Amino acid sequence: MKLRSSLTRAFAVLAATFLSVASAQEAAGDEAIKGNAEAARSKVSMCIGCHGIPGYKASFPEVYHVPKIAGQNAEYIVTALRDYAAGARTFPTMEAIAQTLSDQDMADLAAYYSNLR
């Protein structure tokens, strides 16, 4: 009986420790990275070639109407870039570009483009 009680306490302590660590990690992960539109000025060159031309259609690897991202919601832009980087959204050019971006780069680009009209 004493062994069972000790094991129960040990399990409870381990569970509490695990939950507190998981909560701390989740809280840290929830802190959004703040985008810096000014910092993005040195990063937009890879975007302008397609997204900066009104009515542009990409012709490689397939004909694709390139969406206008100026004025788009910043959270949407970050989500789209993360999805391209992870392969959840597919377009080879965007996947390749997004995979080179850090989370800070994505936030900076989103801040820059969301402030354009």
CSV table of N, CA and C in Angstrom, one decimal, residues 32-36 78 81-82 98-110:
chain,number,residue,atom,x,y,z
A,32,ALA,N,3.4,36.4,-30.3
A,32,ALA,CA,3.6,36.7,-31.7
A,32,ALA,C,4.8,37.5,-31.9
A,33,ILE,N,5.5,37.2,-33.0
A,33,ILE,CA,6.7,38.0,-33.4
A,33,ILE,C,6.2,39.2,-34.0
A,34,LYS,N,6.7,40.4,-33.5
A,34,LYS,CA,6.3,41.7,-34.0
A,34,LYS,C,7.0,42.0,-35.3
A,35,GLY,N,6.2,42.2,-36.4
A,35,GLY,CA,6.8,42.5,-37.6
A,35,GLY,C,7.3,44.0,-37.7
A,36,ASN,N,8.4,44.2,-38.4
A,36,ASN,CA,9.0,45.5,-38.6
A,36,ASN,C,8.9,45.9,-40.1
A,78,VAL,N,1.4,36.0,-43.0
A,78,VAL,CA,2.2,35.1,-42.2
A,78,VAL,C,1.8,33.7,-42.3
A,81,LEU,N,2.6,32.3,-45.7
A,81,LEU,CA,4.0,32.0,-45.9
A,81,LEU,C,4.4,30.7,-45.1
A,82,ARG,N,3.9,30.6,-43.9
A,82,ARG,CA,4.2,29.4,-43.1
A,82,ARG,C,3.6,28.1,-43.8
A,98,ALA,N,9.5,30.8,-49.4
A,98,ALA,CA,9.0,30.7,-48.0
A,98,ALA,C,10.0,29.9,-47.1
A,99,GLN,N,10.5,28.8,-47.7
A,99,GLN,CA,11.4,28.0,-46.9
A,99,GLN,C,12.7,28.7,-46.6
A,100,THR,N,13.0,29.8,-47.2
A,100,THR,CA,14.3,30.5,-46.9
A,100,THR,C,14.0,31.6,-45.8
A,101,LEU,N,12.8,31.8,-45.5
A,101,LEU,CA,12.4,32.9,-44.6
A,101,LEU,C,12.4,32.5,-43.1
A,102,SER,N,12.9,33.3,-42.3
A,102,SER,CA,12.7,33.0,-40.8
A,102,SER,C,11.3,33.5,-40.4
A,103,ASP,N,10.9,33.2,-39.2
A,103,ASP,CA,9.6,33.7,-38.7
A,103,ASP,C,9.7,35.2,-38.6
A,104,GLN,N,10.8,35.8,-38.3
A,104,GLN,CA,10.9,37.3,-38.2
A,104,GLN,C,10.8,37.9,-39.6
A,105,ASP,N,11.4,37.2,-40.6
A,105,ASP,CA,11.3,37.7,-42.0
A,105,ASP,C,9.8,37.7,-42.4
A,106,MET,N,9.1,36.6,-42.1
A,106,MET,CA,7.7,36.6,-42.5
A,106,MET,C,6.9,37.7,-41.8
A,107,ALA,N,7.2,37.9,-40.5
A,107,ALA,CA,6.4,38.9,-39.8
A,107,ALA,C,6.8,40.3,-40.4
A,108,ASP,N,8.0,40.5,-40.7
A,108,ASP,CA,8.5,41.8,-41.3
A,108,ASP,C,7.8,42.1,-42.6
A,109,LEU,N,7.8,41.0,-43.5
A,109,LEU,CA,7.1,41.2,-44.8
A,109,LEU,C,5.6,41.4,-44.7
A,110,ALA,N,5.0,40.7,-43.7
A,110,ALA,CA,3.6,40.9,-43.5
A,110,ALA,C,3.3,42.3,-43.0
